[in-house]
Amino acid sequence: MTLRDYINFSLIIVLALLSASPNTVFAYSLEEVKSWCSQTPNPQPCEYYLSTSDFNSYHTHGSIKQNSDFFKISTKAALDRAVSAHNGVVSLGPKCRNPSEKVAWADCLELYEYTIQRLNETTSKTDDKSCTKDDFQTWLSTALTNLDTCLSGLVEMGDSDNLLPLIKSNNVSKLISNTLAINKPASAATGSNTNKDGFPSWVRPGDRKLLQSTSSPASQANVVVAQDGSGNYKTIKEAVSAAGSGKGSGRFVIYVKSGTYKENIEIKKNNIMLVGDGIGKTIITGSKSVGGGSTTFNSATVGTYTYSYIYTLD
């Protein structure tokens, strides 16, 4: 779909909504939608997506009585739009004009998948009392950062007039920004997200105890990485690949002994912790760069997309 086709399609959708019968019944009244959406940084996409019959046919709700109700439906709207946008990104593959755009496009596909995961996580736990607003803020911020990283990758690969305008105009970022504004965690009001121990409030007591431990990292580790062969693995990639599924509550601790590890590592499993011997002792260094044909996203030395920690002993 060309940019012109995309714009024409969008106009058709808007005209269809404007021409709808005045008796059309939505799950929410247009008055309450406008009232609540006016409190967000991006009221227009908020009003549009919360008032469409497609959205309301999938989500049955009563009136919006309080901020928590508004947060729930706004997050669901962002998720629905992210899924639709991901399908749109998939369809753009054949439009890549060169290998560089293909690399950036592939990154966007992966990043949209991560965004959908984080939005799914949020929508599925809005009624979970064990989850805090700080949890939601972390997941939503991650989702928004993923989309910004997608756009940055396209620019880095020289695409400013092909895929970028199409992906940028899907309003997902604006809808997620709205959910962040609606959520309002306590840490945002105080300007701090740490407690008296110096750890962020979202670090669980068990993890805090593990990080504070003065015992040898080898005694806490599930596996040990050592270049000299004295551990379970010689490379960090092998240890990460061998880690458990991360479905349990405990951390899978990988102790990386002193040495320089020339690796680019992606951690896509939950609950993995990397523990090193300290700054200047355990060194992980990759060789990918934008100049070498990789986006910033894919040139990261260590990239983690789940609930994992990277920690070095001082």
PDB file of C-alpha atoms in Angstrom:
ATOM      1  CA  MET A   1       0.000   0.000   0.000  1.00  0.00           C
ATOM      2  CA  THR A   2       1.454   3.363  -1.031  1.00  0.00           C
ATOM      3  CA  LEU A   3       1.271   6.403   1.214  1.00  0.00           C
ATOM      4  CA  ARG A   4      -1.484   7.787  -1.002  1.00  0.00           C
ATOM      5  CA  ASP A   5      -3.437   4.512  -0.730  1.00  0.00           C
ATOM      6  CA  TYR A   6      -2.984   4.561   3.041  1.00  0.00           C
ATOM      7  CA  ILE A   7      -4.272   8.117   3.310  1.00  0.00           C
ATOM      8  CA  ASN A   8      -7.245   7.352   1.046  1.00  0.00           C
ATOM      9  CA  PHE A   9      -8.083   4.286   3.129  1.00  0.00           C
ATOM     10  CA  SER A  10      -7.918   6.321   6.339  1.00  0.00           C
ATOM     11  CA  LEU A  11     -10.219   8.961   4.840  1.00  0.00           C
ATOM     12  CA  ILE A  12     -12.745   6.286   3.880  1.00  0.00           C
ATOM     13  CA  ILE A  13     -12.791   5.023   7.485  1.00  0.00           C
ATOM     14  CA  VAL A  14     -13.238   8.535   8.882  1.00  0.00           C
ATOM     15  CA  LEU A  15     -16.031   9.355   6.405  1.00  0.00           C
ATOM     16  CA  ALA A  16     -17.780   6.112   7.268  1.00  0.00           C
ATOM     17  CA  LEU A  17     -17.775   7.064  10.935  1.00  0.00           C
ATOM     18  CA  LEU A  18     -18.983  10.583  10.230  1.00  0.00           C
ATOM     19  CA  SER A  19     -21.831   9.290   8.075  1.00  0.00           C
ATOM     20  CA  ALA A  20     -22.971   6.739  10.650  1.00  0.00           C
ATOM     21  CA  SER A  21     -26.542   7.018  11.798  1.00  0.00           C
ATOM     22  CA  PRO A  22     -27.013   9.363  14.768  1.00  0.00           C
ATOM     23  CA  ASN A  23     -28.838   6.466  16.407  1.00  0.00           C
ATOM     24  CA  THR A  24     -25.754   4.230  16.278  1.00  0.00           C
ATOM     25  CA  VAL A  25     -25.195   2.821  19.761  1.00  0.00           C
ATOM     26  CA  PHE A  26     -21.663   2.355  21.081  1.00  0.00           C
ATOM     27  CA  ALA A  27     -20.687   0.736  24.396  1.00  0.00           C
ATOM     28  CA  TYR A  28     -19.769   4.199  25.640  1.00  0.00           C
ATOM     29  CA  SER A  29     -21.551   7.439  24.970  1.00  0.00           C
ATOM     30  CA  LEU A  30     -19.630   9.875  22.807  1.00  0.00           C
ATOM     31  CA  GLU A  31     -19.952  12.443  25.577  1.00  0.00           C
ATOM     32  CA  GLU A  32     -18.158  10.349  28.163  1.00  0.00           C
ATOM     33  CA  VAL A  33     -15.501   9.280  25.641  1.00  0.00           C
ATOM     34  CA  LYS A  34     -14.754  12.913  24.806  1.00  0.00           C
ATOM     35  CA  SER A  35     -14.736  13.888  28.456  1.00  0.00           C
ATOM     36  CA  TRP A  36     -12.232  11.205  29.453  1.00  0.00           C
ATOM     37  CA  CYS A  37     -10.086  11.506  26.328  1.00  0.00           C
ATOM     38  CA  SER A  38      -9.744  15.252  26.859  1.00  0.00           C
ATOM     39  CA  GLN A  39      -7.553  14.392  29.872  1.00  0.00           C
ATOM     40  CA  THR A  40      -4.956  12.600  27.727  1.00  0.00           C
ATOM     41  CA  PRO A  41      -2.048  14.102  25.753  1.00  0.00           C
ATOM     42  CA  ASN A  42      -3.531  12.676  22.523  1.00  0.00           C
ATOM     43  CA  PRO A  43      -7.333  13.079  22.704  1.00  0.00           C
ATOM     44  CA  GLN A  44      -8.117  12.653  18.992  1.00  0.00           C
ATOM     45  CA  PRO A  45      -6.881   9.072  18.501  1.00  0.00           C
ATOM     46  CA  CYS A  46      -8.329   8.249  21.917  1.00  0.00           C
ATOM     47  CA  GLU A  47     -11.788   9.418  20.865  1.00  0.00           C
ATOM     48  CA  TYR A  48     -11.543   7.731  17.485  1.00  0.00           C
ATOM     49  CA  TYR A  49     -10.546   4.241  18.656  1.00  0.00           C
ATOM     50  CA  LEU A  50     -12.770   4.137  21.734  1.00  0.00           C
ATOM     51  CA  SER A  51     -15.805   5.152  19.662  1.00  0.00           C
ATOM     52  CA  THR A  52     -15.463   2.730  16.750  1.00  0.00           C
ATOM     53  CA  SER A  53     -17.960  -0.064  16.424  1.00  0.00           C
ATOM     54  CA  ASP A  54     -15.145  -2.524  15.676  1.00  0.00           C
ATOM     55  CA  PHE A  55     -13.520  -1.893  19.044  1.00  0.00           C
ATOM     56  CA  ASN A  56     -16.783  -2.045  20.937  1.00  0.00           C
ATOM     57  CA  SER A  57     -17.901  -5.233  19.203  1.00  0.00           C
ATOM     58  CA  TYR A  58     -14.931  -7.042  20.740  1.00  0.00           C
ATOM     59  CA  HIS A  59     -14.989  -5.382  24.160  1.00  0.00           C
ATOM     60  CA  THR A  60     -18.171  -5.189  26.186  1.00  0.00           C
ATOM     61  CA  HIS A  61     -18.078  -2.589  28.938  1.00  0.00           C
ATOM     62  CA  GLY A  62     -20.359  -0.463  31.014  1.00  0.00           C
ATOM     63  CA  SER A  63     -19.875   3.241  31.464  1.00  0.00           C
ATOM     64  CA  ILE A  64     -16.499   4.721  32.334  1.00  0.00           C
ATOM     65  CA  LYS A  65     -16.975   5.459  36.037  1.00  0.00           C
ATOM     66  CA  GLN A  66     -13.418   5.942  37.247  1.00  0.00           C
ATOM     67  CA  ASN A  67      -9.807   6.300  36.171  1.00  0.00           C
ATOM     68  CA  SER A  68      -9.137   2.559  36.466  1.00  0.00           C
ATOM     69  CA  ASP A  69     -11.961   1.841  33.981  1.00  0.00           C
ATOM     70  CA  PHE A  70     -10.504   4.352  31.564  1.00  0.00           C
ATOM     71  CA  PHE A  71      -7.033   2.832  31.944  1.00  0.00           C
ATOM     72  CA  LYS A  72      -8.347  -0.662  31.161  1.00  0.00           C
ATOM     73  CA  ILE A  73     -10.149   0.263  27.978  1.00  0.00           C
ATOM     74  CA  SER A  74      -7.366   2.582  26.799  1.00  0.00           C
ATOM     75  CA  THR A  75      -4.811  -0.206  27.193  1.00  0.00           C
ATOM     76  CA  LYS A  76      -7.072  -2.611  25.304  1.00  0.00           C
ATOM     77  CA  ALA A  77      -7.446  -0.047  22.521  1.00  0.00           C
ATOM     78  CA  ALA A  78      -3.652   0.318  22.339  1.00  0.00           C
ATOM     79  CA  LEU A  79      -3.278  -3.475  22.187  1.00  0.00           C
ATOM     80  CA  ASP A  80      -5.878  -3.832  19.423  1.00  0.00           C
ATOM     81  CA  ARG A  81      -4.191  -1.098  17.419  1.00  0.00           C
ATOM     82  CA  ALA A  82      -0.734  -2.626  17.976  1.00  0.00           C
ATOM     83  CA  VAL A  83      -1.913  -5.994  16.639  1.00  0.00           C
ATOM     84  CA  SER A  84      -3.409  -4.300  13.584  1.00  0.00           C
ATOM     85  CA  ALA A  85      -0.255  -2.224  13.085  1.00  0.00           C
ATOM     86  CA  HIS A  86       1.924  -5.349  13.324  1.00  0.00           C
ATOM     87  CA  ASN A  87      -0.076  -6.904  10.486  1.00  0.00           C
ATOM     88  CA  GLY A  88       0.482  -3.713   8.532  1.00  0.00           C
ATOM     89  CA  VAL A  89       4.233  -3.902   9.101  1.00  0.00           C
ATOM     90  CA  VAL A  90       4.232  -7.512   7.886  1.00  0.00           C
ATOM     91  CA  SER A  91       2.662  -6.410   4.611  1.00  0.00           C
ATOM     92  CA  LEU A  92       5.392  -3.813   4.038  1.00  0.00           C
ATOM     93  CA  GLY A  93       8.147  -6.402   3.538  1.00  0.00           C
ATOM     94  CA  PRO A  94       7.927  -6.433  -0.279  1.00  0.00           C
ATOM     95  CA  LYS A  95       8.288  -2.637  -0.323  1.00  0.00           C
ATOM     96  CA  CYS A  96      11.839  -2.712   1.056  1.00  0.00           C
ATOM     97  CA  ARG A  97      14.074  -1.151  -1.605  1.00  0.00           C
ATOM     98  CA  ASN A  98      17.422  -2.485  -0.423  1.00  0.00           C
ATOM     99  CA  PRO A  99      19.074  -4.775   2.165  1.00  0.00           C
ATOM    100  CA  SER A 100      19.416  -1.941   4.705  1.00  0.00           C
ATOM    101  CA  GLU A 101      15.672  -1.249   4.696  1.00  0.00           C
ATOM    102  CA  LYS A 102      15.075  -4.994   4.962  1.00  0.00           C
ATOM    103  CA  VAL A 103      17.190  -5.102   8.146  1.00  0.00           C
ATOM    104  CA  ALA A 104      15.274  -2.186   9.692  1.00  0.00           C
ATOM    105  CA  TRP A 105      11.931  -3.689   8.654  1.00  0.00           C
ATOM    106  CA  ALA A 106      12.830  -7.026  10.288  1.00  0.00           C
ATOM    107  CA  ASP A 107      13.713  -5.158  13.493  1.00  0.00           C
ATOM    108  CA  CYS A 108      10.331  -3.434  13.442  1.00  0.00           C
ATOM    109  CA  LEU A 109       8.528  -6.759  13.149  1.00  0.00           C
ATOM    110  CA  GLU A 110      10.358  -8.076  16.202  1.00  0.00           C
ATOM    111  CA  LEU A 111       9.882  -4.865  18.170  1.00  0.00           C
ATOM    112  CA  TYR A 112       6.145  -4.801  17.462  1.00  0.00           C
ATOM    113  CA  GLU A 113       5.925  -8.369  18.734  1.00  0.00           C
ATOM    114  CA  TYR A 114       7.627  -7.307  21.974  1.00  0.00           C
ATOM    115  CA  THR A 115       5.252  -4.347  22.233  1.00  0.00           C
ATOM    116  CA  ILE A 116       2.240  -6.628  21.877  1.00  0.00           C
ATOM    117  CA  GLN A 117       3.661  -8.896  24.598  1.00  0.00           C
ATOM    118  CA  ARG A 118       4.020  -5.997  27.016  1.00  0.00           C
ATOM    119  CA  LEU A 119       0.523  -4.676  26.249  1.00  0.00           C
ATOM    120  CA  ASN A 120      -0.888  -8.182  26.685  1.00  0.00           C
ATOM    121  CA  GLU A 121       0.879  -8.400  30.020  1.00  0.00           C
ATOM    122  CA  THR A 122      -0.713  -5.145  31.122  1.00  0.00           C
ATOM    123  CA  THR A 123      -4.262  -5.848  29.952  1.00  0.00           C
ATOM    124  CA  SER A 124      -4.270  -9.323  31.494  1.00  0.00           C
ATOM    125  CA  LYS A 125      -3.239  -8.017  34.925  1.00  0.00           C
ATOM    126  CA  THR A 126      -5.187  -4.797  35.379  1.00  0.00           C
ATOM    127  CA  ASP A 127      -7.278  -6.570  38.039  1.00  0.00           C
ATOM    128  CA  ASP A 128      -4.314  -8.391  39.588  1.00  0.00           C
ATOM    129  CA  LYS A 129      -3.761  -6.872  43.046  1.00  0.00           C
ATOM    130  CA  SER A 130      -0.157  -8.125  43.108  1.00  0.00           C
ATOM    131  CA  CYS A 131       0.721  -5.789  40.225  1.00  0.00           C
ATOM    132  CA  THR A 132       1.347  -2.128  40.937  1.00  0.00           C
ATOM    133  CA  LYS A 133       1.060   0.990  38.840  1.00  0.00           C
ATOM    134  CA  ASP A 134       4.849   1.000  38.708  1.00  0.00           C
ATOM    135  CA  ASP A 135       4.687  -2.449  37.069  1.00  0.00           C
ATOM    136  CA  PHE A 136       2.269  -1.138  34.467  1.00  0.00           C
ATOM    137  CA  GLN A 137       4.380   1.949  33.894  1.00  0.00           C
ATOM    138  CA  THR A 138       7.461  -0.216  33.307  1.00  0.00           C
ATOM    139  CA  TRP A 139       5.701  -2.475  30.798  1.00  0.00           C
ATOM    140  CA  LEU A 140       4.051   0.405  28.946  1.00  0.00           C
ATOM    141  CA  SER A 141       7.273   2.421  28.846  1.00  0.00           C
ATOM    142  CA  THR A 142       9.026  -0.608  27.372  1.00  0.00           C
ATOM    143  CA  ALA A 143       6.304  -0.961  24.750  1.00  0.00           C
ATOM    144  CA  LEU A 144       6.661   2.699  23.768  1.00  0.00           C
ATOM    145  CA  THR A 145      10.455   2.468  23.657  1.00  0.00           C
ATOM    146  CA  ASN A 146      10.197  -0.506  21.306  1.00  0.00           C
ATOM    147  CA  LEU A 147       8.233   1.566  18.806  1.00  0.00           C
ATOM    148  CA  ASP A 148      10.682   4.475  19.034  1.00  0.00           C
ATOM    149  CA  THR A 149      13.532   2.017  18.434  1.00  0.00           C
ATOM    150  CA  CYS A 150      11.761   0.737  15.310  1.00  0.00           C
ATOM    151  CA  LEU A 151      11.511   4.245  13.873  1.00  0.00           C
ATOM    152  CA  SER A 152      15.115   5.059  14.813  1.00  0.00           C
ATOM    153  CA  GLY A 153      16.303   1.952  12.995  1.00  0.00           C
ATOM    154  CA  LEU A 154      14.549   3.002   9.800  1.00  0.00           C
ATOM    155  CA  VAL A 155      16.210   6.422   9.947  1.00  0.00           C
ATOM    156  CA  GLU A 156      19.609   4.847  10.629  1.00  0.00           C
ATOM    157  CA  MET A 157      19.232   2.636   7.570  1.00  0.00           C
ATOM    158  CA  GLY A 158      18.401   5.637   5.377  1.00  0.00           C
ATOM    159  CA  ASP A 159      14.632   5.190   5.130  1.00  0.00           C
ATOM    160  CA  SER A 160      12.821   8.477   5.655  1.00  0.00           C
ATOM    161  CA  ASP A 161      10.408   8.397   2.717  1.00  0.00           C
ATOM    162  CA  ASN A 162       9.369   4.786   2.195  1.00  0.00           C
ATOM    163  CA  LEU A 163       8.383   2.625   5.180  1.00  0.00           C
ATOM    164  CA  LEU A 164       8.873   5.249   7.885  1.00  0.00           C
ATOM    165  CA  PRO A 165       5.842   7.480   7.056  1.00  0.00           C
ATOM    166  CA  LEU A 166       3.540   4.441   6.917  1.00  0.00           C
ATOM    167  CA  ILE A 167       4.683   2.931  10.205  1.00  0.00           C
ATOM    168  CA  LYS A 168       4.874   6.272  11.989  1.00  0.00           C
ATOM    169  CA  SER A 169       1.268   7.176  11.198  1.00  0.00           C
ATOM    170  CA  ASN A 170      -0.430   4.197  12.877  1.00  0.00           C
ATOM    171  CA  ASN A 171      -1.136   6.034  16.190  1.00  0.00           C
ATOM    172  CA  VAL A 172       0.045   3.157  18.404  1.00  0.00           C
ATOM    173  CA  SER A 173       2.654   5.350  20.107  1.00  0.00           C
ATOM    174  CA  LYS A 174       0.042   8.007  20.848  1.00  0.00           C
ATOM    175  CA  LEU A 175      -2.345   5.473  22.365  1.00  0.00           C
ATOM    176  CA  ILE A 176       0.401   4.008  24.573  1.00  0.00           C
ATOM    177  CA  SER A 177       1.444   7.523  25.620  1.00  0.00           C
ATOM    178  CA  ASN A 178      -2.144   8.061  26.729  1.00  0.00           C
ATOM    179  CA  THR A 179      -2.088   4.937  28.911  1.00  0.00           C
ATOM    180  CA  LEU A 180       1.142   6.119  30.547  1.00  0.00           C
ATOM    181  CA  ALA A 181      -0.484   9.455  31.358  1.00  0.00           C
ATOM    182  CA  ILE A 182      -3.619   7.781  32.734  1.00  0.00           C
ATOM    183  CA  ASN A 183      -1.724   5.305  34.922  1.00  0.00           C
ATOM    184  CA  LYS A 184       0.025   7.897  37.161  1.00  0.00           C
ATOM    185  CA  PRO A 185       2.119   5.716  39.509  1.00  0.00           C
ATOM    186  CA  ALA A 186       3.026   7.029  42.947  1.00  0.00           C
ATOM    187  CA  SER A 187       6.715   7.107  42.007  1.00  0.00           C
ATOM    188  CA  ALA A 188       5.949   9.652  39.278  1.00  0.00           C
ATOM    189  CA  ALA A 189       4.373  12.002  41.809  1.00  0.00           C
ATOM    190  CA  THR A 190       7.313  11.763  44.206  1.00  0.00           C
ATOM    191  CA  GLY A 191       9.939  11.864  41.466  1.00  0.00           C
ATOM    192  CA  SER A 192      11.568   8.748  42.880  1.00  0.00           C
ATOM    193  CA  ASN A 193      11.255   5.038  42.227  1.00  0.00           C
ATOM    194  CA  THR A 194      13.581   3.815  44.981  1.00  0.00           C
ATOM    195  CA  ASN A 195      13.038   2.687  48.524  1.00  0.00           C
ATOM    196  CA  LYS A 196      15.239   3.067  51.601  1.00  0.00           C
ATOM    197  CA  ASP A 197      17.514   0.207  50.501  1.00  0.00           C
ATOM    198  CA  GLY A 198      18.404   1.996  47.289  1.00  0.00           C
ATOM    199  CA  PHE A 199      16.627  -0.484  45.027  1.00  0.00           C
ATOM    200  CA  PRO A 200      13.751   0.387  42.662  1.00  0.00           C
ATOM    201  CA  SER A 201      10.395  -0.436  44.215  1.00  0.00           C
ATOM    202  CA  TRP A 202       9.696  -3.028  41.538  1.00  0.00           C
ATOM    203  CA  VAL A 203      12.662  -5.188  42.619  1.00  0.00           C
ATOM    204  CA  ARG A 204      11.110  -8.029  44.585  1.00  0.00           C
ATOM    205  CA  PRO A 205      12.415  -8.899  48.098  1.00  0.00           C
ATOM    206  CA  GLY A 206      13.891 -12.203  46.905  1.00  0.00           C
ATOM    207  CA  ASP A 207      15.820 -10.498  44.108  1.00  0.00           C
ATOM    208  CA  ARG A 208      16.959  -7.758  46.482  1.00  0.00           C
ATOM    209  CA  LYS A 209      18.326 -10.355  48.884  1.00  0.00           C
ATOM    210  CA  LEU A 210      20.158 -12.093  46.065  1.00  0.00           C
ATOM    211  CA  LEU A 211      21.741  -8.838  44.895  1.00  0.00           C
ATOM    212  CA  GLN A 212      22.773  -7.907  48.431  1.00  0.00           C
ATOM    213  CA  SER A 213      24.377 -11.265  49.170  1.00  0.00           C
ATOM    214  CA  THR A 214      28.070 -11.135  50.088  1.00  0.00           C
ATOM    215  CA  SER A 215      28.682 -14.811  49.356  1.00  0.00           C
ATOM    216  CA  SER A 216      30.628 -15.971  46.320  1.00  0.00           C
ATOM    217  CA  PRO A 217      28.672 -15.550  43.049  1.00  0.00           C
ATOM    218  CA  ALA A 218      29.632 -19.108  42.137  1.00  0.00           C
ATOM    219  CA  SER A 219      27.726 -20.394  45.179  1.00  0.00           C
ATOM    220  CA  GLN A 220      24.549 -18.643  44.012  1.00  0.00           C
ATOM    221  CA  ALA A 221      24.856 -19.492  40.330  1.00  0.00           C
ATOM    222  CA  ASN A 222      22.918 -22.098  38.426  1.00  0.00           C
ATOM    223  CA  VAL A 223      25.685 -22.248  35.821  1.00  0.00           C
ATOM    224  CA  VAL A 224      29.174 -20.783  35.471  1.00  0.00           C
ATOM    225  CA  VAL A 225      30.726 -19.343  32.305  1.00  0.00           C
ATOM    226  CA  ALA A 226      34.531 -19.400  32.062  1.00  0.00           C
ATOM    227  CA  GLN A 227      36.730 -19.023  29.019  1.00  0.00           C
ATOM    228  CA  ASP A 228      39.319 -21.414  30.456  1.00  0.00           C
ATOM    229  CA  GLY A 229      36.826 -24.280  30.554  1.00  0.00           C
ATOM    230  CA  SER A 230      36.545 -24.383  34.341  1.00  0.00           C
ATOM    231  CA  GLY A 231      32.829 -23.617  34.244  1.00  0.00           C
ATOM    232  CA  ASN A 232      29.762 -25.190  32.646  1.00  0.00           C
ATOM    233  CA  TYR A 233      30.094 -23.154  29.440  1.00  0.00           C
ATOM    234  CA  LYS A 234      32.756 -21.150  27.642  1.00  0.00           C
ATOM    235  CA  THR A 235      30.397 -18.566  26.135  1.00  0.00           C
ATOM    236  CA  ILE A 236      27.537 -16.544  27.614  1.00  0.00           C
ATOM    237  CA  LYS A 237      25.328 -17.343  24.614  1.00  0.00           C
ATOM    238  CA  GLU A 238      25.536 -21.044  25.414  1.00  0.00           C
ATOM    239  CA  ALA A 239      24.566 -20.429  29.041  1.00  0.00           C
ATOM    240  CA  VAL A 240      21.626 -18.212  28.094  1.00  0.00           C
ATOM    241  CA  SER A 241      20.415 -20.790  25.556  1.00  0.00           C
ATOM    242  CA  ALA A 242      20.613 -23.523  28.191  1.00  0.00           C
ATOM    243  CA  ALA A 243      18.689 -21.509  30.791  1.00  0.00           C
ATOM    244  CA  GLY A 244      15.281 -22.694  31.895  1.00  0.00           C
ATOM    245  CA  SER A 245      12.066 -21.342  30.470  1.00  0.00           C
ATOM    246  CA  GLY A 246      11.882 -18.754  33.240  1.00  0.00           C
ATOM    247  CA  LYS A 247       8.301 -19.664  34.142  1.00  0.00           C
ATOM    248  CA  GLY A 248       9.171 -20.127  37.804  1.00  0.00           C
ATOM    249  CA  SER A 249       9.460 -17.354  40.358  1.00  0.00           C
ATOM    250  CA  GLY A 250      13.170 -17.854  41.020  1.00  0.00           C
ATOM    251  CA  ARG A 251      16.049 -16.344  39.079  1.00  0.00           C
ATOM    252  CA  PHE A 252      18.304 -18.403  36.826  1.00  0.00           C
ATOM    253  CA  VAL A 253      21.697 -17.020  37.792  1.00  0.00           C
ATOM    254  CA  ILE A 254      24.585 -17.149  35.322  1.00  0.00           C
ATOM    255  CA  TYR A 255      27.950 -16.323  36.856  1.00  0.00           C
ATOM    256  CA  VAL A 256      30.386 -15.018  34.239  1.00  0.00           C
ATOM    257  CA  LYS A 257      34.017 -15.251  35.391  1.00  0.00           C
ATOM    258  CA  SER A 258      36.657 -12.642  34.611  1.00  0.00           C
ATOM    259  CA  GLY A 259      37.564 -12.318  30.955  1.00  0.00           C
ATOM    260  CA  THR A 260      36.665 -10.509  27.751  1.00  0.00           C
ATOM    261  CA  TYR A 261      33.718 -12.100  25.964  1.00  0.00           C
ATOM    262  CA  LYS A 262      33.337 -10.924  22.367  1.00  0.00           C
ATOM    263  CA  GLU A 263      29.639 -11.661  21.982  1.00  0.00           C
ATOM    264  CA  ASN A 264      26.329 -10.036  21.121  1.00  0.00           C
ATOM    265  CA  ILE A 265      23.781 -11.544  23.482  1.00  0.00           C
ATOM    266  CA  GLU A 266      19.989 -11.543  23.330  1.00  0.00           C
ATOM    267  CA  ILE A 267      18.057 -12.588  26.429  1.00  0.00           C
ATOM    268  CA  LYS A 268      14.505 -13.514  25.523  1.00  0.00           C
ATOM    269  CA  LYS A 269      13.646 -15.697  28.506  1.00  0.00           C
ATOM    270  CA  ASN A 270      12.307 -14.483  31.843  1.00  0.00           C
ATOM    271  CA  ASN A 271      14.153 -14.450  35.152  1.00  0.00           C
ATOM    272  CA  ILE A 272      17.751 -14.634  33.959  1.00  0.00           C
ATOM    273  CA  MET A 273      20.465 -12.839  35.937  1.00  0.00           C
ATOM    274  CA  LEU A 274      24.009 -12.304  34.704  1.00  0.00           C
ATOM    275  CA  VAL A 275      26.542 -11.816  37.502  1.00  0.00           C
ATOM    276  CA  GLY A 276      30.120 -10.791  36.731  1.00  0.00           C
ATOM    277  CA  ASP A 277      33.308 -10.276  38.744  1.00  0.00           C
ATOM    278  CA  GLY A 278      33.196  -6.489  38.480  1.00  0.00           C
ATOM    279  CA  ILE A 279      33.914  -3.521  36.237  1.00  0.00           C
ATOM    280  CA  GLY A 280      37.068  -4.068  34.216  1.00  0.00           C
ATOM    281  CA  LYS A 281      37.120  -7.788  35.083  1.00  0.00           C
ATOM    282  CA  THR A 282      34.108  -9.337  33.353  1.00  0.00           C
ATOM    283  CA  ILE A 283      33.859  -7.569  29.991  1.00  0.00           C
ATOM    284  CA  ILE A 284      31.274  -8.246  27.295  1.00  0.00           C
ATOM    285  CA  THR A 285      31.974  -6.510  23.980  1.00  0.00           C
ATOM    286  CA  GLY A 286      30.306  -6.902  20.592  1.00  0.00           C
ATOM    287  CA  SER A 287      31.461  -5.737  17.170  1.00  0.00           C
ATOM    288  CA  LYS A 288      28.200  -4.767  15.495  1.00  0.00           C
ATOM    289  CA  SER A 289      27.500  -1.131  14.610  1.00  0.00           C
ATOM    290  CA  VAL A 290      25.287   1.064  12.456  1.00  0.00           C
ATOM    291  CA  GLY A 291      28.315   1.709  10.258  1.00  0.00           C
ATOM    292  CA  GLY A 292      28.659  -2.021   9.759  1.00  0.00           C
ATOM    293  CA  GLY A 293      25.072  -2.386   8.552  1.00  0.00           C
ATOM    294  CA  SER A 294      23.277  -3.128  11.826  1.00  0.00           C
ATOM    295  CA  THR A 295      20.663  -0.961  13.497  1.00  0.00           C
ATOM    296  CA  THR A 296      21.284   0.268  17.033  1.00  0.00           C
ATOM    297  CA  PHE A 297      18.717  -2.314  18.187  1.00  0.00           C
ATOM    298  CA  ASN A 298      20.691  -5.204  16.707  1.00  0.00           C
ATOM    299  CA  SER A 299      24.101  -3.830  17.615  1.00  0.00           C
ATOM    300  CA  ALA A 300      23.483  -3.960  21.370  1.00  0.00           C
ATOM    301  CA  THR A 301      26.130  -5.973  23.181  1.00  0.00           C
ATOM    302  CA  VAL A 302      23.531  -7.362  25.604  1.00  0.00           C
ATOM    303  CA  GLY A 303      19.846  -6.998  24.854  1.00  0.00           C
ATOM    304  CA  THR A 304      17.182  -8.178  27.293  1.00  0.00           C
ATOM    305  CA  TYR A 305      13.485  -8.121  26.400  1.00  0.00           C
ATOM    306  CA  THR A 306      12.121  -9.832  29.527  1.00  0.00           C
ATOM    307  CA  TYR A 307      12.359  -9.682  33.321  1.00  0.00           C
ATOM    308  CA  SER A 308      16.087 -10.197  33.660  1.00  0.00           C
ATOM    309  CA  TYR A 309      19.004  -8.474  35.366  1.00  0.00           C
ATOM    310  CA  ILE A 310      22.596  -7.746  34.441  1.00  0.00           C
ATOM    311  CA  TYR A 311      24.651  -7.258  37.568  1.00  0.00           C
ATOM    312  CA  THR A 312      28.374  -6.967  38.350  1.00  0.00           C
ATOM    313  CA  LEU A 313      30.041  -7.280  41.713  1.00  0.00           C
ATOM    314  CA  ASP A 314      32.077  -4.219  42.783  1.00  0.00           C
TER     315      ASP A 314
END
